[in-house]
CSV table of C-alpha atoms and ligand atoms in Angstrom, one decimal:
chain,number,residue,atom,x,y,z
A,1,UNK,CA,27.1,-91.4,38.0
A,2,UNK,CA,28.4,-92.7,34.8
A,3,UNK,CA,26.4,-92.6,31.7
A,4,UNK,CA,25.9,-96.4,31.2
A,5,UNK,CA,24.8,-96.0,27.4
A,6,UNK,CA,27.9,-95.7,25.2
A,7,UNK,CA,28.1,-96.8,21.9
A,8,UNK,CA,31.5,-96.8,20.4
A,9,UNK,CA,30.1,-94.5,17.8
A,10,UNK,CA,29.2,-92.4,20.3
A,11,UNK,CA,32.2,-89.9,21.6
A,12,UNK,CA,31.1,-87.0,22.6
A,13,UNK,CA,32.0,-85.4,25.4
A,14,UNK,CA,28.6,-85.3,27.6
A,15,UNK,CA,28.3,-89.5,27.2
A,16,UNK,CA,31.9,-90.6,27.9
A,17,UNK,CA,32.4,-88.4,30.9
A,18,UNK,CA,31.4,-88.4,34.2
A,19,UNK,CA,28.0,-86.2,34.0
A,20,UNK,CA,28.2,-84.9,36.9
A,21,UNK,CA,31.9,-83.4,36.4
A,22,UNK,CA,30.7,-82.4,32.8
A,23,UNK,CA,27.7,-80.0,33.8
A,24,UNK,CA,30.5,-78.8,36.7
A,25,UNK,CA,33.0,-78.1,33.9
A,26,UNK,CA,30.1,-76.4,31.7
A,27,UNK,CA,29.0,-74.0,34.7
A,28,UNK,CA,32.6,-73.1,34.9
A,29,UNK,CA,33.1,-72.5,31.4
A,30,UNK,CA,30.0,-70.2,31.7
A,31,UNK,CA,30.8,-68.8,34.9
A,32,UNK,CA,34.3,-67.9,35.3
A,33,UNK,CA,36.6,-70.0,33.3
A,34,UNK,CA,35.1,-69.0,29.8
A,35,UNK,CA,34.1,-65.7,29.9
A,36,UNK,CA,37.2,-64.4,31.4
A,37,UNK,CA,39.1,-65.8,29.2
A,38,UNK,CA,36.7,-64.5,25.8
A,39,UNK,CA,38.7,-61.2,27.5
A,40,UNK,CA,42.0,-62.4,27.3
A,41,UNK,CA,41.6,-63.7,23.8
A,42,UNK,CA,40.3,-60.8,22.5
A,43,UNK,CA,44.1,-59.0,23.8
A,44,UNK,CA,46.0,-61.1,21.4
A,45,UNK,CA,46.3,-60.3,17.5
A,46,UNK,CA,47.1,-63.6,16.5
A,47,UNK,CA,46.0,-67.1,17.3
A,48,UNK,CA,48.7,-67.9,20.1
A,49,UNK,CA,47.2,-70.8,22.2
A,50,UNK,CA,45.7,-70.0,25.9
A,51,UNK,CA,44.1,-72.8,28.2
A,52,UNK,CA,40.0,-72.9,28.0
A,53,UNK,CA,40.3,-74.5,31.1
A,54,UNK,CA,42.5,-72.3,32.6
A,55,UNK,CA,45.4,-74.4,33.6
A,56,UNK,CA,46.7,-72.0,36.1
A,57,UNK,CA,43.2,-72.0,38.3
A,58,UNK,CA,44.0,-74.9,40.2
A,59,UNK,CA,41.6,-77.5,39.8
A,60,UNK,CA,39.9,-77.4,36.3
A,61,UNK,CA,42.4,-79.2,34.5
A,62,UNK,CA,42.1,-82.3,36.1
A,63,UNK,CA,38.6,-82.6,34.6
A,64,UNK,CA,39.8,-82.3,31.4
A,65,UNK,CA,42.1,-85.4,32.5
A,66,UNK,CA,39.4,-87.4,33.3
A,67,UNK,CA,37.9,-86.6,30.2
A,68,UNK,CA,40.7,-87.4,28.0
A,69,UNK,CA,41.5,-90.8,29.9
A,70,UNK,CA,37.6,-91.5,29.2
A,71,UNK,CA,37.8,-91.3,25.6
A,72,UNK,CA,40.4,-93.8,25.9
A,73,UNK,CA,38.0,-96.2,28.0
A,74,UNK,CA,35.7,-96.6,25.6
A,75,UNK,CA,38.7,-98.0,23.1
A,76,UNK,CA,39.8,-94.5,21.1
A,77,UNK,CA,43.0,-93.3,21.8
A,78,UNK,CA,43.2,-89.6,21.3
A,79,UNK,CA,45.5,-88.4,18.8
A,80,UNK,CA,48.3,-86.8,20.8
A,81,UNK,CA,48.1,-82.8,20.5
A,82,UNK,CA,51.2,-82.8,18.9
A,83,UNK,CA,50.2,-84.5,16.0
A,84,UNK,CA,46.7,-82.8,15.5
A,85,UNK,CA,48.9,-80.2,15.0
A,86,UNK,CA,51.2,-80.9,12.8
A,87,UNK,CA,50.3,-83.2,9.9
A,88,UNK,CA,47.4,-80.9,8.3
A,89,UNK,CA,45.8,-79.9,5.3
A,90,UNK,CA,44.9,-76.2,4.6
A,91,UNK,CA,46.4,-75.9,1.5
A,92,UNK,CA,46.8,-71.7,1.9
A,93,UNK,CA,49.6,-72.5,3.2
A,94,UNK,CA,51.1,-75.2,1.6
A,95,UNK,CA,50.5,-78.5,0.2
A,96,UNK,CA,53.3,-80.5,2.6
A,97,UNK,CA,51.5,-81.8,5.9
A,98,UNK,CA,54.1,-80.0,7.6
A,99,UNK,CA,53.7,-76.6,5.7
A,100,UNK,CA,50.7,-75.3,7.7
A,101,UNK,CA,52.4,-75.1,11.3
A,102,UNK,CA,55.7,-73.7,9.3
A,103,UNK,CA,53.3,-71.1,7.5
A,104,UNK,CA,50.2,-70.4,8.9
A,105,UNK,CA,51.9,-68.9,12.7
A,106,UNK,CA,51.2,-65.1,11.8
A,107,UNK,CA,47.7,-65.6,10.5
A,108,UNK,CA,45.9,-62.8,12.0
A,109,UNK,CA,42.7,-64.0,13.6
A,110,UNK,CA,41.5,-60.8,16.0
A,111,UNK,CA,39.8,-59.2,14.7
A,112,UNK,CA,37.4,-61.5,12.7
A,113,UNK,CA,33.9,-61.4,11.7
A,114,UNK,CA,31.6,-64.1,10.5
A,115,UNK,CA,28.6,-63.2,8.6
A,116,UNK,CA,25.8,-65.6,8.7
A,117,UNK,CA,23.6,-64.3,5.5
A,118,UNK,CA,21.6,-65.5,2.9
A,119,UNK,CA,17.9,-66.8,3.3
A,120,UNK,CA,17.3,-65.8,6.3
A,121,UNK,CA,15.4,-63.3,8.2
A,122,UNK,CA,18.0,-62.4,10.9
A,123,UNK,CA,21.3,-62.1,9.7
A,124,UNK,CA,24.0,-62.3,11.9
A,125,UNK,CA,27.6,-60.7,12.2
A,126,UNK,CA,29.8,-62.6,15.1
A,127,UNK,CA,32.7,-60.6,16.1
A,128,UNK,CA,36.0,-62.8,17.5
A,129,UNK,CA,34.7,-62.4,21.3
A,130,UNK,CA,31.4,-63.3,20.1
A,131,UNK,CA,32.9,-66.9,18.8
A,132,UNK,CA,33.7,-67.6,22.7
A,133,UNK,CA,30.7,-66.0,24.3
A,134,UNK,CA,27.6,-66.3,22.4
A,135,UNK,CA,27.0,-70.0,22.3
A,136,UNK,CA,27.2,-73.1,24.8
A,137,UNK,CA,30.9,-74.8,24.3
A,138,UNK,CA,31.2,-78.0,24.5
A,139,UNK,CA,34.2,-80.8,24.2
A,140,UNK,CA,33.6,-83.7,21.2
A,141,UNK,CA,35.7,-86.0,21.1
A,142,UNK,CA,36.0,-87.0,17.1
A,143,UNK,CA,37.0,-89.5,14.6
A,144,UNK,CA,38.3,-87.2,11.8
A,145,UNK,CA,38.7,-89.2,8.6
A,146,UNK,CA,40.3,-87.9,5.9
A,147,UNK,CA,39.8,-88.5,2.1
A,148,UNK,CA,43.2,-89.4,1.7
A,149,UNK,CA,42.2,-92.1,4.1
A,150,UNK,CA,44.5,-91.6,6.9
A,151,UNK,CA,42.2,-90.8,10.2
A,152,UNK,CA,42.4,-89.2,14.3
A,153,UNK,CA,40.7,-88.7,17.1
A,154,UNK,CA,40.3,-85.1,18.2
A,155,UNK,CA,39.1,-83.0,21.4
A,156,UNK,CA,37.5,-80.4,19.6
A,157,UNK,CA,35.9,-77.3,21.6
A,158,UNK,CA,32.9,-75.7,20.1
A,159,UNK,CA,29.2,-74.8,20.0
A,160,UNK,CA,26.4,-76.8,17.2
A,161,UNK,CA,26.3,-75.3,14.0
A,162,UNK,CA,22.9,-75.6,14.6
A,163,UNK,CA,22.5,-73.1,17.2
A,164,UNK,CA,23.7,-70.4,15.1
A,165,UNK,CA,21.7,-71.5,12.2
A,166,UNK,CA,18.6,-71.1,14.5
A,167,UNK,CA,19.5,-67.6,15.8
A,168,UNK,CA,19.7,-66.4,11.7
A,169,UNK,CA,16.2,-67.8,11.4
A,170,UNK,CA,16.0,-69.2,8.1
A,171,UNK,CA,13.4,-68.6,5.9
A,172,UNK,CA,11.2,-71.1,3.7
A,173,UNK,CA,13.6,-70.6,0.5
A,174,UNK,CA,17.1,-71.6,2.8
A,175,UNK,CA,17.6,-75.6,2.1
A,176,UNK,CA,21.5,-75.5,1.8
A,177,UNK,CA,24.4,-73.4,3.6
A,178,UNK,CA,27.6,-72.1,2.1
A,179,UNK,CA,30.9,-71.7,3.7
A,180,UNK,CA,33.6,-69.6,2.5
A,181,UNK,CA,36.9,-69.1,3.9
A,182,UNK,CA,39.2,-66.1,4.6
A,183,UNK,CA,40.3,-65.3,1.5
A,184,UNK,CA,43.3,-63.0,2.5
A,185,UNK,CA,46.4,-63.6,-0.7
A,186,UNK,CA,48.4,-61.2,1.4
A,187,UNK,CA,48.2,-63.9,4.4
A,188,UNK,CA,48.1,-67.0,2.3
A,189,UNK,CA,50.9,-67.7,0.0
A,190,UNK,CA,48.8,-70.9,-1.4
A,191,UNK,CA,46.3,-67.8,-2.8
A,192,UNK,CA,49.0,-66.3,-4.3
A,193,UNK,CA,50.7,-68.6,-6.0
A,194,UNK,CA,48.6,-71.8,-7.7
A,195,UNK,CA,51.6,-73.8,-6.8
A,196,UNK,CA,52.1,-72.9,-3.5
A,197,UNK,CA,48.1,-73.4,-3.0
A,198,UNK,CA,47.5,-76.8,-5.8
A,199,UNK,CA,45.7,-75.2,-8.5
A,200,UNK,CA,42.6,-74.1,-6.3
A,201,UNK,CA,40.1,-71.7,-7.2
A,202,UNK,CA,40.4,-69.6,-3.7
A,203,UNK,CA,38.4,-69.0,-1.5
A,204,UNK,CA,38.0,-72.4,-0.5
A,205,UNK,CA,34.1,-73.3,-0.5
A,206,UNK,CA,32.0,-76.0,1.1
A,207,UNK,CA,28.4,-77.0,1.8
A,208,UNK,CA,26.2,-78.8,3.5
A,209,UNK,CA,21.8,-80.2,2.7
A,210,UNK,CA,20.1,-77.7,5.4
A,211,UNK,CA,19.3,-80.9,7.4
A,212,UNK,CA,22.9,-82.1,8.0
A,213,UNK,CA,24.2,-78.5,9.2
A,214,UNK,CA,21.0,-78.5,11.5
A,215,UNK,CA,22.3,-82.3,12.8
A,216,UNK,CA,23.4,-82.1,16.4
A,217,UNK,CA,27.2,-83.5,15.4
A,218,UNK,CA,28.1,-80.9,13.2
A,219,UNK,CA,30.3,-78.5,15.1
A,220,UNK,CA,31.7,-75.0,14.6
A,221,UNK,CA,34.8,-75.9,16.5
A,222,UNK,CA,37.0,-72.8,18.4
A,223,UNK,CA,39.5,-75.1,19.8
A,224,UNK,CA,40.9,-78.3,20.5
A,225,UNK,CA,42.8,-80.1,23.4
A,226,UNK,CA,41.5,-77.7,25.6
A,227,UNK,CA,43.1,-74.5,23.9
A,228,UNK,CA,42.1,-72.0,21.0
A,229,UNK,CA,42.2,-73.6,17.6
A,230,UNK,CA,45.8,-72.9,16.7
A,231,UNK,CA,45.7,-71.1,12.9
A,232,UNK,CA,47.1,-74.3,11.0
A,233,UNK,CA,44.1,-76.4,12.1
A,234,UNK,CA,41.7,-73.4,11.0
A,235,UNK,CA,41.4,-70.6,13.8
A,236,UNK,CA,39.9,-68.9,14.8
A,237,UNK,CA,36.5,-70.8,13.8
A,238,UNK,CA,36.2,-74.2,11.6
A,239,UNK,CA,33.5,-76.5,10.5
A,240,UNK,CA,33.5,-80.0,12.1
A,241,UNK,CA,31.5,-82.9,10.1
A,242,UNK,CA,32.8,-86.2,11.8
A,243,UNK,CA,30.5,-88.3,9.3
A,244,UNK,CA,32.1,-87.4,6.1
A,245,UNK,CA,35.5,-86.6,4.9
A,246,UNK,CA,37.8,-83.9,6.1
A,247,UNK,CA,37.6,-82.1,3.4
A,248,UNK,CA,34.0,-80.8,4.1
A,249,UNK,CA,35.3,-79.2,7.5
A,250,UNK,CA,36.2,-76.2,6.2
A,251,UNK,CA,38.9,-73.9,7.5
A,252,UNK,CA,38.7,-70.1,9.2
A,253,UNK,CA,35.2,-69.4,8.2
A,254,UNK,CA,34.2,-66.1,7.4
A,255,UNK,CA,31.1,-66.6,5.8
A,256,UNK,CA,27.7,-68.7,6.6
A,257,UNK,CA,25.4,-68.3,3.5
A,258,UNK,CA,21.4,-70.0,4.1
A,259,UNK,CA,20.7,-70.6,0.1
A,260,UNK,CA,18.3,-72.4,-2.0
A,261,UNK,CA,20.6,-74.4,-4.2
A,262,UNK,CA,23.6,-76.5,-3.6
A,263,UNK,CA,26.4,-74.8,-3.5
A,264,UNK,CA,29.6,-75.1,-5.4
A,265,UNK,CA,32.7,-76.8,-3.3
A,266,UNK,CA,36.1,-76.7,-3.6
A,267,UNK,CA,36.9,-80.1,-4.2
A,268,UNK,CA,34.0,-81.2,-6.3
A,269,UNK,CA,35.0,-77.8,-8.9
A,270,UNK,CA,38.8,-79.1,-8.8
A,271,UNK,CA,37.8,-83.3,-9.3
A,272,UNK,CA,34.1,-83.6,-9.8
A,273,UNK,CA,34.1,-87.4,-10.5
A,274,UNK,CA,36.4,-87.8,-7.4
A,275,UNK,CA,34.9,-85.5,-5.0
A,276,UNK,CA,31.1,-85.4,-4.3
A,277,UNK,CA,29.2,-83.0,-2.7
A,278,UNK,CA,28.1,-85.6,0.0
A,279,UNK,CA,31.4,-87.2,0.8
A,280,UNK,CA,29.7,-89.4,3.2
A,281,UNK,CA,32.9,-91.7,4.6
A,282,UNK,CA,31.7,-95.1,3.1
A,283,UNK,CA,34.5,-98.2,3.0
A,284,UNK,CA,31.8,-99.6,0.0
A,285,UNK,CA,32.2,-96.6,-2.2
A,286,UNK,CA,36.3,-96.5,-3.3
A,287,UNK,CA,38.3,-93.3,-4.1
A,288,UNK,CA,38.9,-93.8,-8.3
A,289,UNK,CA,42.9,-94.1,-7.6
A,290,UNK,CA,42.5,-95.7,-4.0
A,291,UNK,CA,40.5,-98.0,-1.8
A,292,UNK,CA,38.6,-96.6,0.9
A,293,UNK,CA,38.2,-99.9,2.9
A,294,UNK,CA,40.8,-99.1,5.8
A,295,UNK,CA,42.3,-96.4,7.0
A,296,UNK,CA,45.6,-95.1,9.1
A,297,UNK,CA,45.0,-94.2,12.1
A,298,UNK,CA,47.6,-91.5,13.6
A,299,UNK,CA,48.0,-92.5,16.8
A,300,UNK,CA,51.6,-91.9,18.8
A,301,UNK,CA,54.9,-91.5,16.2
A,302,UNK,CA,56.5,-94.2,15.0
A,303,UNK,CA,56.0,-96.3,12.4
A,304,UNK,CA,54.9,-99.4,14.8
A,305,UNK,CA,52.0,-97.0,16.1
A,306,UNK,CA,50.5,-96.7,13.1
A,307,UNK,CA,47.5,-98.2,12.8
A,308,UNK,CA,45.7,-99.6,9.6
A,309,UNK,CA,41.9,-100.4,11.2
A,310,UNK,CA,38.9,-100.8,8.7
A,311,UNK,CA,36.5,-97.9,8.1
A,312,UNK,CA,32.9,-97.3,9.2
A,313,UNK,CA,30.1,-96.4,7.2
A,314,UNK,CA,29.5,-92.5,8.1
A,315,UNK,CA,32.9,-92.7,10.2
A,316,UNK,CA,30.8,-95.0,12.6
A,317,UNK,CA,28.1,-92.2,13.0
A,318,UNK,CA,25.6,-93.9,11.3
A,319,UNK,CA,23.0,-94.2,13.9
A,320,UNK,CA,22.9,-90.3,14.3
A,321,UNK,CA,23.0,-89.9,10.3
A,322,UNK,CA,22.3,-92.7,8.1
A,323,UNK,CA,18.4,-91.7,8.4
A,324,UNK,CA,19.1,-88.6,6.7
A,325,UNK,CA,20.3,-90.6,3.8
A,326,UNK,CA,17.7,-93.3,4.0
A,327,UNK,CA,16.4,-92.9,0.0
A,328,UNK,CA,19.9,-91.8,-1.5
A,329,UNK,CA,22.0,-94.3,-3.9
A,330,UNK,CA,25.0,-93.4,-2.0
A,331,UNK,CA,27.2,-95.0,-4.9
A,332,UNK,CA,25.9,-92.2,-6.7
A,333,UNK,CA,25.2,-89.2,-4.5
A,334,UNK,CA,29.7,-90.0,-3.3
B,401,LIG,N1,39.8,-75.8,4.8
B,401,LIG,C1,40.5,-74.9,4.0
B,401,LIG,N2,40.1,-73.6,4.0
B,401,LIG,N3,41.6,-75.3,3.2
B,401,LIG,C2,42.0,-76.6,3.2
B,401,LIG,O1,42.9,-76.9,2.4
B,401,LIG,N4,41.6,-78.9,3.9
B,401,LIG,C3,40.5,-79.8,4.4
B,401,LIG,C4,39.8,-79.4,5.6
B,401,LIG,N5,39.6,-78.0,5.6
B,401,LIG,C5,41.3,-77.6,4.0
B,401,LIG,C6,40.2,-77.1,4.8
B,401,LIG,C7,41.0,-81.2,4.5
B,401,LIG,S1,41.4,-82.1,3.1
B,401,LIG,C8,41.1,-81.8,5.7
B,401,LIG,S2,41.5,-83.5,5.8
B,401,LIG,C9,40.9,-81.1,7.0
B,401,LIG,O2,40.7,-79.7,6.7
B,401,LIG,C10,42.1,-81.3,7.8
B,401,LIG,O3,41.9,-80.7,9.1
B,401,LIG,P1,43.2,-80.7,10.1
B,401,LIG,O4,44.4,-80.1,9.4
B,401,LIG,O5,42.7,-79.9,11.3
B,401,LIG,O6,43.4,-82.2,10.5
């Protein structure tokens, strides 16, 4: 049976695939195909790419097909892998698009630990297996719109932020969470050097209102296009928030922090009347040196392929969203 009720701002995985072939895929995951492979990860030092699906057990990766093929049906065309991995932004390693894939290949991501901290009552320390076997993976298919208004459409793999947040139980105080980044100068040249890195205070710092980490779409993503995240596009763990600019999907996460006031972020210390602490993606509310109207969207190379489409309010995730926004002057609150 096909779920009937897509919306085109709908993508995530569970409505644009075949549900039947979706909760098969999940069982798998949970039976055999995920948790042997949270033991093969765990083998490997650094963030080399292995198959969630498990391309050589014949007959998972045509799912994954289906899936990928479905996305397209509903009139997104994924980003091809290739790209997704190679025009990025984690300015550790460099400010060029390119320099993250050149730099970022011996970033060692086993072992890791995420701390999940702060006002909470049950504070939390995920190990690097625990990032594959503690929470329900799932596939989203994103929009991912960056500030520099250039967009894609991603396959992440990943569990809900929310899930997590729910097993730290927060406490009455805990209205906004922290995230922090590695900060590792030894492994990041950009943290070395304030010209390698642009002139950032590191580590690199974002937040998020209590009520938007808690929203179903936001997504601690482990992977994308079926594999491990690879380490330019933030393994082993990274923060997915499809409604609002890139730059709030912070990069190999180390630290989850439940607090009571909102949190400094990167952006908004470097270029506070350019970067808010919302960055809600809104084509009404323009960038001070650009418009943020349209956008490019990556699709295939080629300068024929790329695609200048106008831009949704909340990245076209405003029915799942917009209510928790419903009093704000969003002109203001940028
Ligand atoms: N996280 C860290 N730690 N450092 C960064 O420079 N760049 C952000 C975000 N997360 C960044 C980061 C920006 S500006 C964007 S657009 C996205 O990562 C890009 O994600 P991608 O490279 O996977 O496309």
């Amino acid at each position: 049976m096909l779920i009937k009720t897509i919306k085109p701002s709908d993508i995530k995985e569970c409505q644009v695939t075949d549900e039947k072939v979706y909760l098969n895929r999940r069982q798998l995951l949970k039976g055999m195909g995920f948790i042997g492979a949270g033991t093969l990860l765990s083998q490997s030092a650094s963030a080399a790419p292995l198959d969630f699906w498990g391309n050589d057990k014949k007959g998972t990766f045509k799912q994954t097909e289906l899936l990928y093929r479905k996305g397209a049906d509903i009139g997104e065309t994924l980003t091809p892998e290739a790209k997704v991995t190679s025009h990025n932004n984690f300015y550790e390693f460099g400010l060029n698009k390119s320099d993250p894939a050149e730099n970022a290949q011996g970033l060692k991501v086993n072992p890791w630990q995420l701390k999940v901290s702060g006002e909470v009552d049950n504070p939390i320390t995920l190990e690097y297996d625990d990032l594959f076997n503690k929470f329900d993976l799932e596939e989203r298919i994103y929009r991912l719109r960056c500030v520099e208004a250039w967009s894609m459409v991603v396959p992440w793999i990943g569990f809900s932020l929310a899930d997590v947040i729910k097993q730290a139980k927060p406490n009455s105080k805990a209205k906004y969470v922290a995230f922090e980044t590695l900060y590792d100068p030894e492994q990041m040249p950009g943290q070395r050097s304030r010209r390698i890195g642009g002139g950032i205070d590191y580590p690199y710092v974002e937040g998020l209102r209590l009520d938007e980490a808690m929203n179903p779409l936001t997504l601690l993503s482990v992977g994308l296009y079926g594999k491990t995240l690879p380490p330019q596009n933030g393994a082993p763990v990274r923060l997915v928030v499809p409604w609002k600019y890139g730059f709030k999907s912070i990069k190999s996460i180390v630290s989850i922090k439940l607090v009571e006031r909102m949190p400094p972020t990167t952006w908004n210390i470097l270029a506070p009347n350019e970067y808010g602490f919302y960055a809600n993606v809104n084509p009404d509310v323009d960038h001070p040196r650009w418009s943020q109207a349209s956008e490019r969207r990556i699709t295939t190379g080629g300068l024929f392929a790329r695609n200048r489409i106008p831009t949704l309010p909340f990245n076209g995730y405003g029915e799942e969203v917009a209510h928790m926004y419903k009093n704000m002057d969003l002109k203001r609150f940028y």
